[in-house]
mmCIF file of C-alpha atoms in Angstrom:
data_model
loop_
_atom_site.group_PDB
_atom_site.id
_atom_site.type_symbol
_atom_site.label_atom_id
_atom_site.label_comp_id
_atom_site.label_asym_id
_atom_site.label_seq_id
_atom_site.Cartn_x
_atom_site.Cartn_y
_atom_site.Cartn_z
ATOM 1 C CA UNK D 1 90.335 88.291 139.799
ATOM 2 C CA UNK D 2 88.559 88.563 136.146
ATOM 3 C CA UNK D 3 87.802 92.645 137.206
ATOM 4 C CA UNK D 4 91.338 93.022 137.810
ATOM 5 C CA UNK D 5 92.920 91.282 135.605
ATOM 6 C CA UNK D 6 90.568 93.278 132.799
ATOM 7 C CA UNK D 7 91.645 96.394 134.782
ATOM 8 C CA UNK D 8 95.546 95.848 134.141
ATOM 9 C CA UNK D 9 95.037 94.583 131.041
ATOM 10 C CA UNK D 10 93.550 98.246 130.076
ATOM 11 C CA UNK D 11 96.575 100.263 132.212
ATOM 12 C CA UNK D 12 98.878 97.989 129.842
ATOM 13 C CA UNK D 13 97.320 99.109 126.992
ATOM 14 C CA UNK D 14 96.969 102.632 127.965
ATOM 15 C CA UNK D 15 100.652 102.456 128.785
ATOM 16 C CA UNK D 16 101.298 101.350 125.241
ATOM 17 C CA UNK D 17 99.580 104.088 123.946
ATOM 18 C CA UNK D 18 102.104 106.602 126.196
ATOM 19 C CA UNK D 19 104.676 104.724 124.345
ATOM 20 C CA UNK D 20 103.456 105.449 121.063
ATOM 21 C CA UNK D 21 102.700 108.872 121.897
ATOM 22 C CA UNK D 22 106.359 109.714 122.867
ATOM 23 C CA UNK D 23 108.084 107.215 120.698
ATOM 24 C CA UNK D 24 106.571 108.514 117.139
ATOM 25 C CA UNK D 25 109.050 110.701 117.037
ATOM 26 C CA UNK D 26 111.575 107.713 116.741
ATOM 27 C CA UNK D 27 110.144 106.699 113.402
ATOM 28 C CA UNK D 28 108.736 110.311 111.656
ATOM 29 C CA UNK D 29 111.526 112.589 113.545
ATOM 30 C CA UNK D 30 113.762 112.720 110.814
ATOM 31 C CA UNK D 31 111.502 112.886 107.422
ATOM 32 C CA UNK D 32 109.617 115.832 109.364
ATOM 33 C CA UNK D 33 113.304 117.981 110.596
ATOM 34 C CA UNK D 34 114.271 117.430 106.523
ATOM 35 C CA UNK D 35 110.769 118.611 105.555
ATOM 36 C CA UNK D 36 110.340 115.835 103.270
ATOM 37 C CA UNK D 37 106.743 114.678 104.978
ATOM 38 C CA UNK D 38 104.611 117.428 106.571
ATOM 39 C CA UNK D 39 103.823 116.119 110.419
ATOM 40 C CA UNK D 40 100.664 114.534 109.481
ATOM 41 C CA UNK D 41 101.359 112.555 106.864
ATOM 42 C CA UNK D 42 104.840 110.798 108.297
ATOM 43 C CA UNK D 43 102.774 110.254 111.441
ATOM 44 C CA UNK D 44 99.857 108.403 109.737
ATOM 45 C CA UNK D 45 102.481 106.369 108.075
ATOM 46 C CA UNK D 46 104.146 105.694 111.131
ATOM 47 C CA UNK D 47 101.278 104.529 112.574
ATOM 48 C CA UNK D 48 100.650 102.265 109.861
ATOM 49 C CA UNK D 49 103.930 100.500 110.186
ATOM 50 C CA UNK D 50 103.935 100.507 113.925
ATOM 51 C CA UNK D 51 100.920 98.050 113.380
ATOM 52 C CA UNK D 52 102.410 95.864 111.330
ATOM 53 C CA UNK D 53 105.328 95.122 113.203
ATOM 54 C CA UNK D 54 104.925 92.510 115.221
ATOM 55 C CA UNK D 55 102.898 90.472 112.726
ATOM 56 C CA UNK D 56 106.620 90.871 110.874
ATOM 57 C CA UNK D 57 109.029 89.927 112.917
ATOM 58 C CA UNK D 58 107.300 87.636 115.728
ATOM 59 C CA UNK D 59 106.792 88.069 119.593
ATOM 60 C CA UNK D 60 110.884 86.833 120.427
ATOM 61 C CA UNK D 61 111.152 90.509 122.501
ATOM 62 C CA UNK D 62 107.609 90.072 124.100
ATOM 63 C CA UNK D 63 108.584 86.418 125.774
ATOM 64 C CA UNK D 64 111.738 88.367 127.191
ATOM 65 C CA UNK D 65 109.674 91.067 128.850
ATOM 66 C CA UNK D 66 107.382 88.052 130.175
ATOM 67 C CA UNK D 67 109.755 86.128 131.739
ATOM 68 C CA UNK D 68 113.017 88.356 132.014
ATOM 69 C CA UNK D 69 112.565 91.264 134.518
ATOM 70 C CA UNK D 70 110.720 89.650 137.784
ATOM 71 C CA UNK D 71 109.320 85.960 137.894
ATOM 72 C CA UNK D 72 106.722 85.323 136.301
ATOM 73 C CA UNK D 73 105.348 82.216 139.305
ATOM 74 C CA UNK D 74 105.892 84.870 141.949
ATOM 75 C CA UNK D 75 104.439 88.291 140.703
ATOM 76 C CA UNK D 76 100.949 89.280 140.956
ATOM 77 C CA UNK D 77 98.245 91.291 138.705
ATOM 78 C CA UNK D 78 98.557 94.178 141.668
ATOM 79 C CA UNK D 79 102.233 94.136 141.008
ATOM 80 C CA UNK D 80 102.033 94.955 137.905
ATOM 81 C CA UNK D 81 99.805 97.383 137.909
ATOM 82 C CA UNK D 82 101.495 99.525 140.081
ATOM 83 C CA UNK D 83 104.491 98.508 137.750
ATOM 84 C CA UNK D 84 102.653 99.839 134.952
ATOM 85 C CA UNK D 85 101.475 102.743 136.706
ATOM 86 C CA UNK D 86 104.999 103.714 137.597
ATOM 87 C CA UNK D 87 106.092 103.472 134.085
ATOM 88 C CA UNK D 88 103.044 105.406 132.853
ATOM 89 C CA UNK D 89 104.056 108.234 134.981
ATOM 90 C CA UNK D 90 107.438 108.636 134.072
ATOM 91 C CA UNK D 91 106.465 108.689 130.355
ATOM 92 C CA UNK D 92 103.907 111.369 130.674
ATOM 93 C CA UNK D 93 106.522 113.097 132.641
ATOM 94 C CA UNK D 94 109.363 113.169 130.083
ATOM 95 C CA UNK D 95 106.868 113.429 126.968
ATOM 96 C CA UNK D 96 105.846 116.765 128.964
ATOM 97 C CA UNK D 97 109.305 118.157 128.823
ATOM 98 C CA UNK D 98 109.979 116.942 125.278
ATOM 99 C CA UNK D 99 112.599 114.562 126.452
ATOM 100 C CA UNK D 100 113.093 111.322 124.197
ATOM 101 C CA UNK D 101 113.349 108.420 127.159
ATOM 102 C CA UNK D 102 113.318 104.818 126.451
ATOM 103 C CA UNK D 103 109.762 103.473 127.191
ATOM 104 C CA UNK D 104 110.845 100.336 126.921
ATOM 105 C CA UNK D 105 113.170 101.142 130.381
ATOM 106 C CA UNK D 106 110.654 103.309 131.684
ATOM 107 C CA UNK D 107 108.222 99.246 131.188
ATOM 108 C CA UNK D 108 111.056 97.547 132.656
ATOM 109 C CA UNK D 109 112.299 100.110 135.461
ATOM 110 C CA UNK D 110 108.789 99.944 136.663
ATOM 111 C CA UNK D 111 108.381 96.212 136.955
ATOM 112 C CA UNK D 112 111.442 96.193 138.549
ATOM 113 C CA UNK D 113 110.452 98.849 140.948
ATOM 114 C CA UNK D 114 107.196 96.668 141.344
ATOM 115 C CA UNK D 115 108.731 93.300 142.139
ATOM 116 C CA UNK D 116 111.422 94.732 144.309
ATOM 117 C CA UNK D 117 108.108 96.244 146.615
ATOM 118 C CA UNK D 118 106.436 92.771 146.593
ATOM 119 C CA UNK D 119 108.827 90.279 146.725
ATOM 120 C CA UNK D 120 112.204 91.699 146.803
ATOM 121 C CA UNK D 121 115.437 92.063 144.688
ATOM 122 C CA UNK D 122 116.086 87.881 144.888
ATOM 123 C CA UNK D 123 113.224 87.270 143.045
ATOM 124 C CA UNK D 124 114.233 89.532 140.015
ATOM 125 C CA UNK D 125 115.559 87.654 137.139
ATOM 126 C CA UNK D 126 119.125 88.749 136.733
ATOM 127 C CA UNK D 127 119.913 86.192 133.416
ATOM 128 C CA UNK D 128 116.918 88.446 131.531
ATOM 129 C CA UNK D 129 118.212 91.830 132.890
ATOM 130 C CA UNK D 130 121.277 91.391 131.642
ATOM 131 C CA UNK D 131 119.947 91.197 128.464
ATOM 132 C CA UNK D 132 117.801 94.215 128.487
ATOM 133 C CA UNK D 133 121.018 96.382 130.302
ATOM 134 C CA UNK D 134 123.187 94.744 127.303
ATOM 135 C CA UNK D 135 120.963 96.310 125.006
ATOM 136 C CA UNK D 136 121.029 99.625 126.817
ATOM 137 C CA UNK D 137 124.790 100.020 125.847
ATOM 138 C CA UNK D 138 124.828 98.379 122.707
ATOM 139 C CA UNK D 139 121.635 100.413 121.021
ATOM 140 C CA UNK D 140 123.505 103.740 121.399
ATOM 141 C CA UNK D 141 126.771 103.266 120.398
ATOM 142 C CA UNK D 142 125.198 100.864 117.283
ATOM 143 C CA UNK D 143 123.884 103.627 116.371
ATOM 144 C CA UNK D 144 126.172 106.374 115.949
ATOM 145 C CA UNK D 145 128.433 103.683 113.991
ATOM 146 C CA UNK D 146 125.683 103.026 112.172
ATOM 147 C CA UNK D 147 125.173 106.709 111.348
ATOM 148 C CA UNK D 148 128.319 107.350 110.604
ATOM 149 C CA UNK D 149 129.367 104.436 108.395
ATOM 150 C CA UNK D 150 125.913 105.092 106.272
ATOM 151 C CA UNK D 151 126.421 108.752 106.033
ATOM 152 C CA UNK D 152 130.295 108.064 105.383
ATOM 153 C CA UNK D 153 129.207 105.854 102.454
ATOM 154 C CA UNK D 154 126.797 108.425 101.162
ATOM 155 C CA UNK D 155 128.685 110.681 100.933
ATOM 156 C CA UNK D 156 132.004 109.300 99.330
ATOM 157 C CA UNK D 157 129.995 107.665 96.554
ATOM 158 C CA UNK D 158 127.892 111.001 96.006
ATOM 159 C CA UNK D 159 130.343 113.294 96.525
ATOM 160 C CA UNK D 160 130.682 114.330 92.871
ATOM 161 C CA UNK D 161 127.110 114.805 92.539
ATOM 162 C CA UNK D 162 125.040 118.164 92.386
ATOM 163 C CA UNK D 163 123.206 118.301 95.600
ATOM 164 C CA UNK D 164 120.021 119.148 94.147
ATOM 165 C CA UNK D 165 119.195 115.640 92.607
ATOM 166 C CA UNK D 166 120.993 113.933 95.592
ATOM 167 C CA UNK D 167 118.833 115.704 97.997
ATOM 168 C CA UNK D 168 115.414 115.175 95.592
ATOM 169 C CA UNK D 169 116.639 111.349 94.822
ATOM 170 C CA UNK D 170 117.357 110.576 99.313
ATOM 171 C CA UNK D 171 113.995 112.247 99.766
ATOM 172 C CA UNK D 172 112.030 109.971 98.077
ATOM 173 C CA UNK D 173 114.149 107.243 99.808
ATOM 174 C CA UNK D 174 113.674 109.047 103.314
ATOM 175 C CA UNK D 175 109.770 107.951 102.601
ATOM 176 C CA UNK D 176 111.298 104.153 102.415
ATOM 177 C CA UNK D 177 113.570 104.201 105.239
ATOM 178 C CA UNK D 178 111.247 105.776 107.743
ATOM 179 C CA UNK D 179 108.512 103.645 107.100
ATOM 180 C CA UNK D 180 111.273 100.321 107.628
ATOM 181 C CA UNK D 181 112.287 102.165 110.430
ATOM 182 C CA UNK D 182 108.586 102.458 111.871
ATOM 183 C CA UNK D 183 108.087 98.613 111.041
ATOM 184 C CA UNK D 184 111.245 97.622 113.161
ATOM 185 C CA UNK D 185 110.095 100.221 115.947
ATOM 186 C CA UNK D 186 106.544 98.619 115.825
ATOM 187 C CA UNK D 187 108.069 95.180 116.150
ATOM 188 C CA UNK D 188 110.285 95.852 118.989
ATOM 189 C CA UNK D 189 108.505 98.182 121.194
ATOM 190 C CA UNK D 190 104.988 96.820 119.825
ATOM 191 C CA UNK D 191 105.990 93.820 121.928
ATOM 192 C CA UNK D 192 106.768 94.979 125.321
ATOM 193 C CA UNK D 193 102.844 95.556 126.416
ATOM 194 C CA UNK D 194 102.111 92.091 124.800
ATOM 195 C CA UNK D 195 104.752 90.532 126.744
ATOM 196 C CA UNK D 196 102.987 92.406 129.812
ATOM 197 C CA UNK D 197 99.927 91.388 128.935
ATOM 198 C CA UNK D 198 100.231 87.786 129.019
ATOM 199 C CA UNK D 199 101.942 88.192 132.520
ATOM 200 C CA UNK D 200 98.705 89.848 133.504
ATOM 201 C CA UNK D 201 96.659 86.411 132.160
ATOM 202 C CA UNK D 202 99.037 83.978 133.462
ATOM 203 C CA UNK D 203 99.560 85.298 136.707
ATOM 204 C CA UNK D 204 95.476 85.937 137.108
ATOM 205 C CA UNK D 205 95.625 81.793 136.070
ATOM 206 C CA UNK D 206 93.742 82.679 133.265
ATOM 207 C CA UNK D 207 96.289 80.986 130.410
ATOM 208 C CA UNK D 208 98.305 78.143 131.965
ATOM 209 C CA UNK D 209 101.429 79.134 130.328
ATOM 210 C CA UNK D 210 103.096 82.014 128.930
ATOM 211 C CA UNK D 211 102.032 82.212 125.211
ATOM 212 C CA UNK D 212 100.974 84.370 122.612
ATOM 213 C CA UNK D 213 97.247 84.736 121.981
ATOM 214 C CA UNK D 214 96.080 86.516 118.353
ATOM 215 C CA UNK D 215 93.716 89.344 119.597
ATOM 216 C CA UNK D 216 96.955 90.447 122.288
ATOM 217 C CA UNK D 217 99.124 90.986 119.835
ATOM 218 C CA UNK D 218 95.923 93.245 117.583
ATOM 219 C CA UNK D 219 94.882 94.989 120.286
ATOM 220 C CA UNK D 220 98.522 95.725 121.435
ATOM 221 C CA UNK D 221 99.999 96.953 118.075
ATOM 222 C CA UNK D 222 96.439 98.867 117.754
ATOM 223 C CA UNK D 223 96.865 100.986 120.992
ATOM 224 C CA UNK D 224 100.779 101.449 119.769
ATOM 225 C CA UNK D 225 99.336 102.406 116.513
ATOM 226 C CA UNK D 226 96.521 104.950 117.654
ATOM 227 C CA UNK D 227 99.329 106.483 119.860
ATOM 228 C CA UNK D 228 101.756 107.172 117.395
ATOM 229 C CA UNK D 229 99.282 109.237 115.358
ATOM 230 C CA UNK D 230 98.375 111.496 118.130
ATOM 231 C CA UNK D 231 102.183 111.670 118.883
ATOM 232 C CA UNK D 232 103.864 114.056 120.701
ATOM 233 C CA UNK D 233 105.343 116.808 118.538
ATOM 234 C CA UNK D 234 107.603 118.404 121.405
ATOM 235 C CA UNK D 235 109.735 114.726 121.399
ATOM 236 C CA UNK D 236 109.795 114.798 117.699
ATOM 237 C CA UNK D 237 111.083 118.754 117.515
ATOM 238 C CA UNK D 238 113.733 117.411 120.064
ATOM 239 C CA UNK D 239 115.060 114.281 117.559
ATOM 240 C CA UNK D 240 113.961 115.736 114.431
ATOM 241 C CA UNK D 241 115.814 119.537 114.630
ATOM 242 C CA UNK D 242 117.527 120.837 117.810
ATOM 243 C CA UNK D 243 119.922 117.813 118.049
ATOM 244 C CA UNK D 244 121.387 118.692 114.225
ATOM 245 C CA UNK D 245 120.275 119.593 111.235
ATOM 246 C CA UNK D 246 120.189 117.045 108.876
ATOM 247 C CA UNK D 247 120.252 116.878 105.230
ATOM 248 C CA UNK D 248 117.828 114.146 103.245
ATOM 249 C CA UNK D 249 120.299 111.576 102.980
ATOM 250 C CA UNK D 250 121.400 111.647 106.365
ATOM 251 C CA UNK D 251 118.045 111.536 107.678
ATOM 252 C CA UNK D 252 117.803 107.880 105.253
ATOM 253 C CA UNK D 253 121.246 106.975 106.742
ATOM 254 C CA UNK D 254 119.849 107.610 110.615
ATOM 255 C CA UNK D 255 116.637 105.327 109.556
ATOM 256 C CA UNK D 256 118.053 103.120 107.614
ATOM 257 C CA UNK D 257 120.712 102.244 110.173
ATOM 258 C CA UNK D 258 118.785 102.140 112.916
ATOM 259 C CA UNK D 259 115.976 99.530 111.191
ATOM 260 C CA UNK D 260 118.700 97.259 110.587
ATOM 261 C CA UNK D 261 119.869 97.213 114.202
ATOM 262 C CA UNK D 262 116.034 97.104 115.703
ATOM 263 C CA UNK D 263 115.502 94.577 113.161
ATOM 264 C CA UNK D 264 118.176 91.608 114.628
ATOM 265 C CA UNK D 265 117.321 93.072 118.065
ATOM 266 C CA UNK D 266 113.679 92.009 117.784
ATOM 267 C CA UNK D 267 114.225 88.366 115.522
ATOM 268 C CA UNK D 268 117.013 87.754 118.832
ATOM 269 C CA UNK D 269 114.502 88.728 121.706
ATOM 270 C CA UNK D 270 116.310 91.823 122.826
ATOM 271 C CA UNK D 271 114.077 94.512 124.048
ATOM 272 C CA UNK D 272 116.020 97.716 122.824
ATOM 273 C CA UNK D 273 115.109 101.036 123.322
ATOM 274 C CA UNK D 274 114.175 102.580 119.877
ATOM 275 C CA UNK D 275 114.666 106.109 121.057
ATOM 276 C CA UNK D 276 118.346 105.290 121.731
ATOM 277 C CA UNK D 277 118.793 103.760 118.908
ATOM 278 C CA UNK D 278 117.303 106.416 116.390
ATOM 279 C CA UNK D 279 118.729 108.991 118.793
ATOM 280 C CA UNK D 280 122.583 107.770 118.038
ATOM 281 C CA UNK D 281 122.230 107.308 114.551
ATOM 282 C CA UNK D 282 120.832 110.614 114.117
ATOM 283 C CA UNK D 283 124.052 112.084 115.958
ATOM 284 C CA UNK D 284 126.204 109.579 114.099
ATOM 285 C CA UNK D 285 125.037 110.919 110.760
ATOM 286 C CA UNK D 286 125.439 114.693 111.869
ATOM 287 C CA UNK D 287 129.087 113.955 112.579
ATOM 288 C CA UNK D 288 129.542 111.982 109.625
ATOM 289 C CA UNK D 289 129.224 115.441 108.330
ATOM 290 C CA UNK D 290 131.551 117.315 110.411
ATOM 291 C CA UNK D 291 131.992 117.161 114.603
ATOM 292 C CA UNK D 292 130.287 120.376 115.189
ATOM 293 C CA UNK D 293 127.436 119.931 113.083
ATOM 294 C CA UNK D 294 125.727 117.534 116.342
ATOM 295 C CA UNK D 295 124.271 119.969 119.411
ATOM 296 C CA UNK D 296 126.242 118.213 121.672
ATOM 297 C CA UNK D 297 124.821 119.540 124.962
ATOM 298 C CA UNK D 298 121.147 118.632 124.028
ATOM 299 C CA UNK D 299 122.366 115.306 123.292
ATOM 300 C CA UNK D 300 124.218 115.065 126.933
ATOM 301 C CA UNK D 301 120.814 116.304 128.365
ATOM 302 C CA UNK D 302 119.242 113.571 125.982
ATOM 303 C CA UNK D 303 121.671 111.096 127.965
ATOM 304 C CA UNK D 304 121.106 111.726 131.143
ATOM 305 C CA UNK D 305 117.393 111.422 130.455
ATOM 306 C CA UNK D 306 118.644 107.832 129.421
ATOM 307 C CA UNK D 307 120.390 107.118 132.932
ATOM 308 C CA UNK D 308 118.038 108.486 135.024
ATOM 309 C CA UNK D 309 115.001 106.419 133.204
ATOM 310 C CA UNK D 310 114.908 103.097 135.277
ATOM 311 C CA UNK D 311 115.556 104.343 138.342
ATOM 312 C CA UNK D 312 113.366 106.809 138.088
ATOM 313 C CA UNK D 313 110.608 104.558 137.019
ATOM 314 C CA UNK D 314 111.709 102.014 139.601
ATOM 315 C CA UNK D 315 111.173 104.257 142.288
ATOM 316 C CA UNK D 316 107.758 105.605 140.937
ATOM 317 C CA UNK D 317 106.944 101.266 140.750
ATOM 318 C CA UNK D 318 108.118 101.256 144.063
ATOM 319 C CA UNK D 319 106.235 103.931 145.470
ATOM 320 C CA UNK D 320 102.480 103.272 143.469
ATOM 321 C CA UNK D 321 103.042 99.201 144.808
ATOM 322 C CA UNK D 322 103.848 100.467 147.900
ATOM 323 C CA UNK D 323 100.217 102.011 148.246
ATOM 324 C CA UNK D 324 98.281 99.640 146.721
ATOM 325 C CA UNK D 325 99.500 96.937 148.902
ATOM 326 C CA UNK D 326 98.672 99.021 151.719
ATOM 327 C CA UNK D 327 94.720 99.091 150.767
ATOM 328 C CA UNK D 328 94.301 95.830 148.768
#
């Protein structure tokens, strides 16, 4: 049980990396589309922050991922693997095609996918689910009021202003805002793989009860960390320039907003999908500036990408427990 529990331990952290690797382009999308940070440097900044999340803002989302989705007396370590697994592939999948999913659904459509296989859908845990599917609606639509109040404000107390200095003064600030929006990423998503992790140890018996150790929560926000600086530049050309072109403070409005939401998302336990968040502020700041400045059919596609996450992760958990049941 030790082997296998080390085993899932590593596909959690290997998933965490995936999530890193598409989700950099949450935090470093917009300082990169407004050319204020070449790719390299926002990403090693990102990376930085994404570390330093958790230790921030506490493990509130990680406990929710723990005990929300399936429960946590009835699932085992092969469970979760193939939950993991299933997640892991759908990630890789839409990083591929340069689509910005959720991770965080792609974690918890996987689980769910996994626990429906072994034990069946009256063992999921519908109190925590309806948490996470709360979230689902309210990161979105946050956002683009987010976006659009912040740019709003912008630009009615700057509107006398040359743009020059505005630009040059919101550029400096975009440096600010994407790092707080990096921390707040790092502090929600950071958390999902811990809150996997301990799963992993509790349901191996190896912990008697679902808390936090120290070196889960480094070598978590580590793997989240390393990811983000390899990230994947077709997700961040996606968010960063073919939904709209954004102007510096706009890009510090999408950031800045977003942060703020992540933040009280992560101190009240609420796993929320960063992509969706950054994603709506970005096209709430767009239309702040005028309705057609937002590509509105890439961000339908982005959408649907959204809707078709946890069940399509589901059915890849379903699928990968499936066959490992049938030679374990």
């Amino acid at each position: 049980m030790l082997e296998l529990a080390i085993g899932a331990i590593i596909v959690a952290l290997i998933f965490d990396f995936v999530n890193g690797f598409n989700d950099s382009a949450n935090s470093v999308a917009t300082v990169i589309g407004t050319r204020v940070l070449k790719p390299i440097h926002a990403v090693g900044l990102s990376a930085a922050m994404n570390f330093i999340g958790p230790f921030v803002f506490g493990v509130a989302v990680a406990t929710t991922i723990a005990k929300g989705i399936v429960s946590p007396d009835d699932i085992t370590v092969y469970m979760i693997i193939g939950g993991l697994a299933g997640a892991i592939g759908w990630s890789t999948l839409c990083t591929y095609f340069g689509l910005p999913i959720s991770n965080s659904h792609s974690l918890v459509g996987g689980i769910m996918g996994a626990g429906i296989a072994g034990l069946g859908f009256e063992k999921l845990v519908y109190g925590g689910l309806t948490k996470i599917f709360a979230g689902i609606v309210i990161a979105p639509m946050g956002g683009i009021i987010f976006g659009l109040l912040l740019t709003g404000l912008i630009i009615t107390i700057f509107a006398g202003r040359k743009p020059g200095p505005v630009n040059k003064t919101f550029g400096k600030l975009q440096i600010i805002s994407s790092a707080w929006f990096a921390l707040t990423h790092g502090a929600n998503d950071g958390q999902k793989t811990m809150g996997i992790i301990v799963l992993i140890l509790f349901s191996a018996g190896m912990i008697p009860e679902l808390e936090m150790p120290l070196w889960v929560i480094i070598a978590a926000a580590t793997a989240m960390g390393l990811g983000t600086f390899f990230g994947g530049y077709k997700v961040i050309k996606t968010l960063g320039v073919k939904i709209t072109k954004l102007k510096p403070y706009q890009g510090f409005a999408a950031e800045t907003g977003g942060g703020l939401m992540l933040a009280v998302f992560a101190v009240f336990g609420i796993p929320a999908s960063t992509t969706h968040a950054i994603t709506g502020t970005i096209m709430g700041a767009g239309a702040a500036r005028r309705k057609h400045a937002v590509r509105w059919k890439v961000s339908r596609q982005i959408v649907f990408s959204w809707v078709i996450t946890i069940p399509g992760s589901a059915l890849m958990g379903i699928i990968i427990t499936y066959l490992i049941h049938l030679f374990v």
